[in-house]
Tab-separated table of C-alpha atoms and ligand atoms in Angstrom:
chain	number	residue	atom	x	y	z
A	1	UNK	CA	99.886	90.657	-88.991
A	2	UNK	CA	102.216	88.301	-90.471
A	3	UNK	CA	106.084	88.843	-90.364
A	4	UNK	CA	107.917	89.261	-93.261
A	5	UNK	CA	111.445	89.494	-94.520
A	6	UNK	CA	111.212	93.878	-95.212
A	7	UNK	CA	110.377	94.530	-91.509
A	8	UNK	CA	113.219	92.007	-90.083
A	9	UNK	CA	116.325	93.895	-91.873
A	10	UNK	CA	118.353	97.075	-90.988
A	11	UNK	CA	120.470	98.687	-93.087
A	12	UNK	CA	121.877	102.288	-93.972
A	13	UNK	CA	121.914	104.760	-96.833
A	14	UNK	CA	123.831	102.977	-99.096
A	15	UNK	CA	121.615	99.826	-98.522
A	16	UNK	CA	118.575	102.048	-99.521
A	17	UNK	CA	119.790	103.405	-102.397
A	18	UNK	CA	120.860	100.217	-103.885
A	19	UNK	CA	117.624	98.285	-103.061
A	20	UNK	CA	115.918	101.236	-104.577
A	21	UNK	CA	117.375	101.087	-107.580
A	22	UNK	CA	116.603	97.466	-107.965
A	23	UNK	CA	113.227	97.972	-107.184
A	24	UNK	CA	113.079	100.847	-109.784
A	25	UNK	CA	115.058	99.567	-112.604
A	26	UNK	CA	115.783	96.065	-111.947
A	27	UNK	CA	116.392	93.453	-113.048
A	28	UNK	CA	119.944	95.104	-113.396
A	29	UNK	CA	123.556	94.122	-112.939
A	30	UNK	CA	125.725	94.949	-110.151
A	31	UNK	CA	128.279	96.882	-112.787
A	32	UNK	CA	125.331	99.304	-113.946
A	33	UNK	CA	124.238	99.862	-109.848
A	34	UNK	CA	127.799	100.741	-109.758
A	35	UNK	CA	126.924	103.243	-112.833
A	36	UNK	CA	123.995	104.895	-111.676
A	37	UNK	CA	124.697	105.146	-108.128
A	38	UNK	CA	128.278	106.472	-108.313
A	39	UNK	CA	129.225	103.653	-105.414
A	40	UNK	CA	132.439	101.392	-106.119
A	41	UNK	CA	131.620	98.018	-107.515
A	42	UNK	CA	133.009	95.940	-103.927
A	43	UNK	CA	130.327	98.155	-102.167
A	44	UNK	CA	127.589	97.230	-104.510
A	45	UNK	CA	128.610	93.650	-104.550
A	46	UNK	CA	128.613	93.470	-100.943
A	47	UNK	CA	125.812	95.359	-100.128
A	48	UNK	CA	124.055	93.014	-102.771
A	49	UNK	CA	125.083	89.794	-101.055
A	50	UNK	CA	123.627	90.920	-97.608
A	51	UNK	CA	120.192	91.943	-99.207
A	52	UNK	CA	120.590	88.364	-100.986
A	53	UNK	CA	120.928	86.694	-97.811
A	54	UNK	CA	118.026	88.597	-96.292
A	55	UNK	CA	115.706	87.652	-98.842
A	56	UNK	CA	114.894	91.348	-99.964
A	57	UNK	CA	116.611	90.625	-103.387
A	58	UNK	CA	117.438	87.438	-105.605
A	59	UNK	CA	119.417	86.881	-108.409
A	60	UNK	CA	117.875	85.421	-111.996
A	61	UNK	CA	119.645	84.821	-115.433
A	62	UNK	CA	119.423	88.198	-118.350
A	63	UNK	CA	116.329	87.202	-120.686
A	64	UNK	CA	116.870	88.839	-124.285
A	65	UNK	CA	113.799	91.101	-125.801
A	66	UNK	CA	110.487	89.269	-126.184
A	67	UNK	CA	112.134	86.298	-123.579
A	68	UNK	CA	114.202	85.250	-126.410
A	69	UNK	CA	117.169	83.124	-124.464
A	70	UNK	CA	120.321	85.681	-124.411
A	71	UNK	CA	123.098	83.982	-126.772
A	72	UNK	CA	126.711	83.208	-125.359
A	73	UNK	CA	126.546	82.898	-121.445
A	74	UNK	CA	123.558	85.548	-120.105
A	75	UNK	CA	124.718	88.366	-117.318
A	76	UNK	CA	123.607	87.731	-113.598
A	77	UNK	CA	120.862	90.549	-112.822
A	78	UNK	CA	119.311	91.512	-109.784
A	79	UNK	CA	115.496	91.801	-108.884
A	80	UNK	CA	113.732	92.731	-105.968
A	81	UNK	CA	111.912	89.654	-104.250
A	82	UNK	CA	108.221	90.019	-104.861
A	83	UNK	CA	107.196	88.354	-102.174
A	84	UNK	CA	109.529	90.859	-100.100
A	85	UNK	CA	106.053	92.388	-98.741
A	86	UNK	CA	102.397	92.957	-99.878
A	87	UNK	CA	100.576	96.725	-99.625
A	88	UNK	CA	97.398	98.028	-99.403
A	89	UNK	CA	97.227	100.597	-101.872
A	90	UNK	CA	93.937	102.688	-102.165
A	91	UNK	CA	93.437	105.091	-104.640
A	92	UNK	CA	90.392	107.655	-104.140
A	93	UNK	CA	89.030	108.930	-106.801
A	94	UNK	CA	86.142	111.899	-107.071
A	95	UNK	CA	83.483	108.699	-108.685
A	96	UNK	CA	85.207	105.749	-107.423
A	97	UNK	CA	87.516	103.951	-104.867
A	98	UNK	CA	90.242	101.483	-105.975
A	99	UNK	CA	91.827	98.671	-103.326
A	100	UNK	CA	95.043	96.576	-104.187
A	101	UNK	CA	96.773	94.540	-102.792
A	102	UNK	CA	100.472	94.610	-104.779
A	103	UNK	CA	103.403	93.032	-103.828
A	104	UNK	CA	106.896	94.336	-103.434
A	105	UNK	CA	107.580	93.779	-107.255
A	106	UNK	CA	104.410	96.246	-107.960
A	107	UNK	CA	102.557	92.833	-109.430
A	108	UNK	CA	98.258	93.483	-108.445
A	109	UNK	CA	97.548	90.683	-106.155
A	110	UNK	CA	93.575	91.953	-105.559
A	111	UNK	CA	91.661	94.755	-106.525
A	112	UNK	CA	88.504	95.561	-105.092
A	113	UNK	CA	86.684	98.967	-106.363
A	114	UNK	CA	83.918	101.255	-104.614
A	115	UNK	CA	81.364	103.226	-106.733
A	116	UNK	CA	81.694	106.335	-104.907
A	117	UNK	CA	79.052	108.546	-107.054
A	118	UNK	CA	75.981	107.473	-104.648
A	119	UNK	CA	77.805	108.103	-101.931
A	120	UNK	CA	77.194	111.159	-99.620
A	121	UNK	CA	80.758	112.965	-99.045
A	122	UNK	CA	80.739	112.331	-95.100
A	123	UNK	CA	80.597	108.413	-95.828
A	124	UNK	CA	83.681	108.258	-97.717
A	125	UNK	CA	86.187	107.931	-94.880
A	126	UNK	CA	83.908	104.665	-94.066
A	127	UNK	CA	83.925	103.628	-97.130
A	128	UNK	CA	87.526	103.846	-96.720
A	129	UNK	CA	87.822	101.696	-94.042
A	130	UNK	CA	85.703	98.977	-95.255
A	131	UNK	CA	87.649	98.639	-98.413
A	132	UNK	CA	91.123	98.520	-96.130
A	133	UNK	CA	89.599	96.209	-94.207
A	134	UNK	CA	88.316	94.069	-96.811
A	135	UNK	CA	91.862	94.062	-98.518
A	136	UNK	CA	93.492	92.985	-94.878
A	137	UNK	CA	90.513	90.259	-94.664
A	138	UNK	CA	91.651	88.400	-97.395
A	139	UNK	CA	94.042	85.426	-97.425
A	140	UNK	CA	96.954	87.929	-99.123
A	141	UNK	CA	96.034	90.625	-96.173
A	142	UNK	CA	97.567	88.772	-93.338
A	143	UNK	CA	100.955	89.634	-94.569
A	144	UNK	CA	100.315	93.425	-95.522
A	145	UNK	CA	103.329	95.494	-94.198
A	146	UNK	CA	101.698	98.889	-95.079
A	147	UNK	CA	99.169	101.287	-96.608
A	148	UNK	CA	99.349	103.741	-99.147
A	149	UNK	CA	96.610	106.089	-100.241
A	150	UNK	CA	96.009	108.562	-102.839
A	151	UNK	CA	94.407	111.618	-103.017
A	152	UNK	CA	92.926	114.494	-104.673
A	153	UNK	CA	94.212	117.605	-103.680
A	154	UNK	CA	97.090	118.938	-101.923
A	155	UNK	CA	98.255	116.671	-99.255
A	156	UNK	CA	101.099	117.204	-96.419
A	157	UNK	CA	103.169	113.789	-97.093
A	158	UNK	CA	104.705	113.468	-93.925
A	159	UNK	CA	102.316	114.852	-91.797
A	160	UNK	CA	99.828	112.425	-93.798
A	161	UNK	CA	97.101	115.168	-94.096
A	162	UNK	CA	95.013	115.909	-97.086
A	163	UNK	CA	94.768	119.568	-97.041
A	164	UNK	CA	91.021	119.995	-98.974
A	165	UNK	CA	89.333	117.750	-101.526
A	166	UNK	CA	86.426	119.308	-102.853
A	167	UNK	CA	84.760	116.346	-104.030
A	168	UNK	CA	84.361	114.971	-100.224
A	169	UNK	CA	84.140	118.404	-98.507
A	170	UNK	CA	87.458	117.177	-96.761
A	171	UNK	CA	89.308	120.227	-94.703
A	172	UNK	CA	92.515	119.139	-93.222
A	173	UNK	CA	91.539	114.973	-92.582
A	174	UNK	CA	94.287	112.994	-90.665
A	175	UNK	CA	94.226	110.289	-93.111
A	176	UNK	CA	97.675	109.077	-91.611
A	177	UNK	CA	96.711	109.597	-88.369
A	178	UNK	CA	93.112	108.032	-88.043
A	179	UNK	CA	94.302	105.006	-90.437
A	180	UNK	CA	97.498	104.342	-88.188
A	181	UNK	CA	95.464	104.147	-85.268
A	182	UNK	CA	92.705	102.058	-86.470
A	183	UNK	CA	94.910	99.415	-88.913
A	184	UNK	CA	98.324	99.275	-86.386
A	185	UNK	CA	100.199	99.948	-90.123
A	186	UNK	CA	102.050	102.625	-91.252
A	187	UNK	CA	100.080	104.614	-93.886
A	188	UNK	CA	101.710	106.872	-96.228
A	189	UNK	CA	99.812	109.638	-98.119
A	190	UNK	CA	100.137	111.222	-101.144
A	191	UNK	CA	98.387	113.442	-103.805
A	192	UNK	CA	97.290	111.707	-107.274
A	193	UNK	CA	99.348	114.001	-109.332
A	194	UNK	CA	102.154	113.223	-107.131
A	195	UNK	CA	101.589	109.600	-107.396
A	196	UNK	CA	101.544	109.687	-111.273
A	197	UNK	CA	104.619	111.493	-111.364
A	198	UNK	CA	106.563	109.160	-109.253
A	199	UNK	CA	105.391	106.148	-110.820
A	200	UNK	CA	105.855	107.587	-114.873
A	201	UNK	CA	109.390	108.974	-113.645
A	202	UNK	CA	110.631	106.025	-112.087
A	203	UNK	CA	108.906	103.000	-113.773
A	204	UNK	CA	109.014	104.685	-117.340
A	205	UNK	CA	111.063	105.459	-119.948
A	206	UNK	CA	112.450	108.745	-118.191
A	207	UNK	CA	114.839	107.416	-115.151
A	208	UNK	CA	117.852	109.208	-117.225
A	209	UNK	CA	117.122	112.313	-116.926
A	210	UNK	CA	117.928	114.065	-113.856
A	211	UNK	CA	116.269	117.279	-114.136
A	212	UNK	CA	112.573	116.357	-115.377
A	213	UNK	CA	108.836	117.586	-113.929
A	214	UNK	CA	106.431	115.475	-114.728
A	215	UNK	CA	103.154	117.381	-114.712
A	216	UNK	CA	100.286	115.658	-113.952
A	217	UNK	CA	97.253	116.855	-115.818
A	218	UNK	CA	93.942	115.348	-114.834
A	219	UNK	CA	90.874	117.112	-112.723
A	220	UNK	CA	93.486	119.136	-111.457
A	221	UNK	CA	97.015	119.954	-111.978
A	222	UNK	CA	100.228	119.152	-110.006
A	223	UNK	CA	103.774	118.412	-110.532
A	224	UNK	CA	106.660	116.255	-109.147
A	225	UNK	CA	110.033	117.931	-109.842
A	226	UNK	CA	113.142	115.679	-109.986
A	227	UNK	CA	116.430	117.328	-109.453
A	228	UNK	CA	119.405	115.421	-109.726
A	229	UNK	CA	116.577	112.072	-110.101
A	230	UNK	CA	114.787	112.273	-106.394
A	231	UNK	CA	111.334	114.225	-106.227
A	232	UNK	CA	111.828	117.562	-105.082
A	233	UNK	CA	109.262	118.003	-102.149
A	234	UNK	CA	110.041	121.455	-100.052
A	235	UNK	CA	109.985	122.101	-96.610
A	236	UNK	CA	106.605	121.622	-95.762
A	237	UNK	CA	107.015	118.811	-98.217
A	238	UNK	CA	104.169	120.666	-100.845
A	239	UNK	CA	106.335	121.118	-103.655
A	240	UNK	CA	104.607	120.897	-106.992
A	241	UNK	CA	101.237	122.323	-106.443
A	242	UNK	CA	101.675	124.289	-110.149
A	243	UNK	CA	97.814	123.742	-110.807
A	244	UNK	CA	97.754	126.378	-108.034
A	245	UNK	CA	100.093	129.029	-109.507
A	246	UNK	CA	98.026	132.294	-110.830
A	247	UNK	CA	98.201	133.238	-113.950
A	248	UNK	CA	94.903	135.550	-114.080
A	249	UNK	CA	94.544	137.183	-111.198
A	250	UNK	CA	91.056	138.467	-112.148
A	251	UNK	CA	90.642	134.723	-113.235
A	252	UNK	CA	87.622	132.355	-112.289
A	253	UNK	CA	87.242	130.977	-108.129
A	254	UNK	CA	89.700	128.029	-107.401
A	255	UNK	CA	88.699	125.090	-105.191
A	256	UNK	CA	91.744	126.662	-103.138
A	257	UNK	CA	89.663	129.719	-102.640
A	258	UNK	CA	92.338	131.817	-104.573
A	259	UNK	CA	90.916	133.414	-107.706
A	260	UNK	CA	92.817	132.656	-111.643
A	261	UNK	CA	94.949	129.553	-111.029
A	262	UNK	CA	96.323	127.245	-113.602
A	263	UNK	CA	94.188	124.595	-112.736
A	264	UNK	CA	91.204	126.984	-113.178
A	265	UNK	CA	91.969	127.161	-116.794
A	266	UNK	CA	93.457	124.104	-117.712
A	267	UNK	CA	92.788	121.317	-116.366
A	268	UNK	CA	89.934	118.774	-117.285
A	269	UNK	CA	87.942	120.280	-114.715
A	270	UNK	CA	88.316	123.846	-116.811
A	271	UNK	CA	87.754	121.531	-120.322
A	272	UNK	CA	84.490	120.026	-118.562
A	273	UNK	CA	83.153	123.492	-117.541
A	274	UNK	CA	84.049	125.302	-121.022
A	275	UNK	CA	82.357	122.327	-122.373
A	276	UNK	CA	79.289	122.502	-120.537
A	277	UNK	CA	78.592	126.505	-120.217
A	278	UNK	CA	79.494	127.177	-124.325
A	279	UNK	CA	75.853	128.235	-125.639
A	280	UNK	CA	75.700	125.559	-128.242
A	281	UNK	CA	76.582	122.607	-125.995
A	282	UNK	CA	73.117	121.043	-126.043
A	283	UNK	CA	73.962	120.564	-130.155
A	284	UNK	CA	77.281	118.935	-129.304
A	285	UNK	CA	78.432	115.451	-129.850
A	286	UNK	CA	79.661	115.659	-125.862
A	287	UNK	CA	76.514	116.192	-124.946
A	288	UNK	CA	74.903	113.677	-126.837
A	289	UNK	CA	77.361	111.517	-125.718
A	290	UNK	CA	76.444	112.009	-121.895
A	291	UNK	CA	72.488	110.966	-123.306
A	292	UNK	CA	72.047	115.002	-123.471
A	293	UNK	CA	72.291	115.329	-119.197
A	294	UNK	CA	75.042	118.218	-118.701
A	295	UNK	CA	75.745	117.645	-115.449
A	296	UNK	CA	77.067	114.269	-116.635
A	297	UNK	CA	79.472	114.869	-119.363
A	298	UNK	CA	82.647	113.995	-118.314
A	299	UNK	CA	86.351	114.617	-119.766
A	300	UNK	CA	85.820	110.854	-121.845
A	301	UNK	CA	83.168	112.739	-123.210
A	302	UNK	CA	84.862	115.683	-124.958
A	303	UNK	CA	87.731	113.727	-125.861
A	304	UNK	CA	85.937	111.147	-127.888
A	305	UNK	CA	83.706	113.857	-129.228
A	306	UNK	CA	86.753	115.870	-130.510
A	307	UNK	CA	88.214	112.822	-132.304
A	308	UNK	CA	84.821	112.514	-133.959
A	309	UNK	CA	85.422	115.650	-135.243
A	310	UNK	CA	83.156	117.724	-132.786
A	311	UNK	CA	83.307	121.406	-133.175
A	312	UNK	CA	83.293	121.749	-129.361
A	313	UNK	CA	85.243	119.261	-127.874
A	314	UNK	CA	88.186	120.211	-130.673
A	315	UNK	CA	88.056	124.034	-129.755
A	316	UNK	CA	87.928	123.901	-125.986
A	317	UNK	CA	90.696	121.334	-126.069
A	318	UNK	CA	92.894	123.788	-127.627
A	319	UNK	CA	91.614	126.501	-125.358
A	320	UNK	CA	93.044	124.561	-122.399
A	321	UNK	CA	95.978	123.791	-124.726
A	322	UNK	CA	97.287	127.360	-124.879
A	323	UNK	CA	97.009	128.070	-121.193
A	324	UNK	CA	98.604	124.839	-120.765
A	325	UNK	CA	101.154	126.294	-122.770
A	326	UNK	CA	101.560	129.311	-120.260
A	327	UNK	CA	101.842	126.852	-117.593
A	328	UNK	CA	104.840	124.684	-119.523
A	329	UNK	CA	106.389	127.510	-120.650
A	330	UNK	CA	106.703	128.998	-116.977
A	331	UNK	CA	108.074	125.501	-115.762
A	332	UNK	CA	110.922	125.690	-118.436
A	333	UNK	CA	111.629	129.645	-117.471
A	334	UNK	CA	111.844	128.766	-114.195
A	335	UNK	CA	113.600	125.558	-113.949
A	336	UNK	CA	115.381	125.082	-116.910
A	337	UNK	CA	114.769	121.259	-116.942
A	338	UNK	CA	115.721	118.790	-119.418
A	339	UNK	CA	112.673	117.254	-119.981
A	340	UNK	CA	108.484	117.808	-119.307
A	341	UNK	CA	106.723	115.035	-119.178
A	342	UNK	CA	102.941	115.730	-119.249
A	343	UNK	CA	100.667	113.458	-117.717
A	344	UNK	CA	97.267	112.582	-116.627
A	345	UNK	CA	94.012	112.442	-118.498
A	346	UNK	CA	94.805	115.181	-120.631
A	347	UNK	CA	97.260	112.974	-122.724
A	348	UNK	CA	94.318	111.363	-124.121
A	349	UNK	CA	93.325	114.551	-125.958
A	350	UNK	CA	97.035	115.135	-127.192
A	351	UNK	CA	96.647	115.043	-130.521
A	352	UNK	CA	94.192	118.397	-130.264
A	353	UNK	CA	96.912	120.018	-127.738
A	354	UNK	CA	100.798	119.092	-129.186
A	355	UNK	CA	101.403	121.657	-131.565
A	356	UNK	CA	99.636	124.808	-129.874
A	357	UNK	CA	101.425	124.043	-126.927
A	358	UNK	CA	104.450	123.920	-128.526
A	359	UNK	CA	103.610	127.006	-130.177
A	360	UNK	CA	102.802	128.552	-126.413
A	361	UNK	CA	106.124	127.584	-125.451
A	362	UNK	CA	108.243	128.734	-128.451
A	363	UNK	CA	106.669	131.948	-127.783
A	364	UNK	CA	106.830	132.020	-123.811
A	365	UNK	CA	110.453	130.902	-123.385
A	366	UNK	CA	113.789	132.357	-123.748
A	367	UNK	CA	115.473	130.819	-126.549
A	368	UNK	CA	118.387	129.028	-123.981
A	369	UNK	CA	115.870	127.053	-122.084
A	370	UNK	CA	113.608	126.434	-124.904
A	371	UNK	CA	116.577	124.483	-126.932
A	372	UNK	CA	117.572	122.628	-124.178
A	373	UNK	CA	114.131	121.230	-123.120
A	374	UNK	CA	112.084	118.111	-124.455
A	375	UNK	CA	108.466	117.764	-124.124
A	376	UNK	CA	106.658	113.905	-124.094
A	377	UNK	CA	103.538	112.539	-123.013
A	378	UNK	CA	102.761	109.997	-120.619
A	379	UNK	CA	99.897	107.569	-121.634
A	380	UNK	CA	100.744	105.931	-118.699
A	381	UNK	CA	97.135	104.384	-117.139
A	382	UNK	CA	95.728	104.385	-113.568
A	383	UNK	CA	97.983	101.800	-112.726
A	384	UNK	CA	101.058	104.691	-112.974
A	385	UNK	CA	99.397	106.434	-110.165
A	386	UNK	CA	99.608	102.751	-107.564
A	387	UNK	CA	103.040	102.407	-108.606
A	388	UNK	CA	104.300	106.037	-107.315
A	389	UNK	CA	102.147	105.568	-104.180
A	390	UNK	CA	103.787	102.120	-103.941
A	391	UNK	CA	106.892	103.138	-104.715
A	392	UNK	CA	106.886	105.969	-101.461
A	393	UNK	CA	105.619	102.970	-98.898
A	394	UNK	CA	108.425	100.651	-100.078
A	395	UNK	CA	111.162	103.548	-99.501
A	396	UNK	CA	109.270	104.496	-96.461
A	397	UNK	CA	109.326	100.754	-95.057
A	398	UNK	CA	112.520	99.100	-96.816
A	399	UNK	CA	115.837	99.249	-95.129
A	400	UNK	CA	115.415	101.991	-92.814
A	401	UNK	CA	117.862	102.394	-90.255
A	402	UNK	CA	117.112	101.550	-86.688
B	1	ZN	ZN1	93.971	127.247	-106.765
């Protein structure tokens, strides 16, 4: 593998919490580092000089909005160095299989993709590997300094183990493990809902507020909660798994194997099966949309169908919308955050879900969390999800102290 500059520095806490920021938020002067990390401007400016010298971070001029030149002299900012260190990034889907290669600026170097509907479940971990290796075969690959992969389902981070994915049949898979040994990398796992709420919290709009959960709505349902601005992960490093909260407990089977969760009602999983088992489906636009085969309509589907005005589509969206409802409105009971951010596919069906969910909510909540909390969506694409699974390798491999 080739050397680069991230695996050839050492530094301590302070160190990683100022390259993090500039990863995050850059390019950004020292005087707001200073701001947002509470550290005295001397520290930040020497701390920035050393990560200079390294080549981790480099300094460039302040363009104005739309690269307009800045008028009077422009403020020095600091950016991370893109060429700091590539990643593998992988993100598994249930029908396909995305490779990048990004660098440490998050820019897509390569992107390879695996149709992973004609594949049998047991050949997916090779299917894995081949698109790994394929990545570290190219000309970019020699200097890959890690992996990151995403997955459906619950996932132990540290331990590196996706728990189940129905989709594969996967029950407790080593991903960490088994990729470690076979690449010689480190490999970081992490669920997609996870990954989408790292990457819309810290490369969106939202790095402000301190208290937020981003809940990631997509095939299933999970959560990242940011207290005081880092994710929130629990001891066993599960923290989030919402979709799996009960709200029914009579409710239909979970691909947990726990009966009435959240995700069982509202996620598009729940939208697709409502869809499909409603007796008049066969006259719906969804269905004619998936050339009349069932088994084939997918969330797309229903969402283009509702904003056509389908009967259908429009209805079981706001089905899922009120029990989405239940499962904000328990958030903001419970945590009292400042902000929800709601994620995931489900965003594209928004305008169908917004007000009865703020209905749900203004009924659900007690009136002191209620007026303190905002809602937004997060049309955020699939490249959200590689930048939170990015963003773990790069503060699992940058500046850790040795
Ligand atoms: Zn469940």
């Amino acid at each position: 593998m080739g050397k680069n500059v991230v695996t050839s520095y050492t530094g301590g806490v302070n160190e990683s919490i100022v390259v993090n920021i500039i990863r995050r938020q850059g390019p950004i002067s020292r005087v707001d580092i200073a701001k947002l990390t509470g550290l005295t401007a001397p520290t930040v400016t020497n701390i920035s000089g050393r990560l200079i010298a390294s080549g981790i971070i480099s300094e460039c001029a302040e363009i104005g909005n739309e690269g307009k030149p800045i008028s009077g002299r422009p403020r020095i900012l600091l950016k991370i160095n893109p060429e700091a260190a590539n990643l593998i990034i992988v993100d598994i889907r249930s029908k396909e299989m995305t490779g990048y290669i990004v660098n440490a600026g998050l820019a897509i170097k390569e992107k390879v993709s695996v149709d992973l509907r004609k594949l049998e479940p047991e050949k997916v971990m090779a299917a894995l590997e081949q698109i790994i290796n394929k990545c570290i075969s190219s000309e970019l690959g020699q200097a890959v300094s890690a992996i990151g992969i995403i997955v459906r389902g619950p996932v132990l981070h540290k331990e590196g183990i996706s728990l189940f994915s129905q989709s594969f049949g996967w029950q407790k898979v080593s991903l960490k493990f088994s990729l470690e040994q076979k690449f010689q990398l480190p490999v970081f796992v992490e669920n997609d809902m996870r990954a989408i709420a790292l990457g819309a919290y810290y490369y969106g709009k939202y790095y402000g507020y301190k208290n937020a959960v981003m809940l990631g709505v997509g095939w299933g349902i999970g959560a990242g909660i940011f207290v005081n601005g880092q994710l929130y992960r629990g001891i066993s490093d599960i923290a989030g798994e919402i979709g799996h909260t009960i709200i029914d407990i009579h409710g239909p089977l979970c691909s947990c194997g726990k009966h009435g969760c959240l995700e069982t009602f509202a996620s598009e999983a729940a939208l697709v099966n409502s869809v499909v088992s409603a007796p008049n489906v066969n006259i719906s636009l969804a269905a004619k949309l998936a050339d009349g085969d069932l088994s084939a309509i997918l969330p797309e589907h229903i969402y283009e169908a509702a904003a056509k005005g389908d009967e259908l589509s429009i209805k079981m969206l706001q089905n899922i919308a009120r029990y989405l409802g239940v499962g904000v409105a328990n958030i903001i009971n419970f945590l009292n955050p400042e902000l929800i951010i709601i994620g995931g596919g489900i965003v594209r069906g928004r305008r169908f879900i917004e007000e009865i969910l703020l209905q749900v909510i203004s009924e659900q909540t007690l009136d002191s969390t209620r007026s303190s909390v905002k809602v937004e969506y997060s049309a955020e694409g699939r490249e959200a999800y590689m930048k939170g699974i990015a963003d773990v390798v790069l503060e699992g491999i940058f500046l850790t102290s040795r």
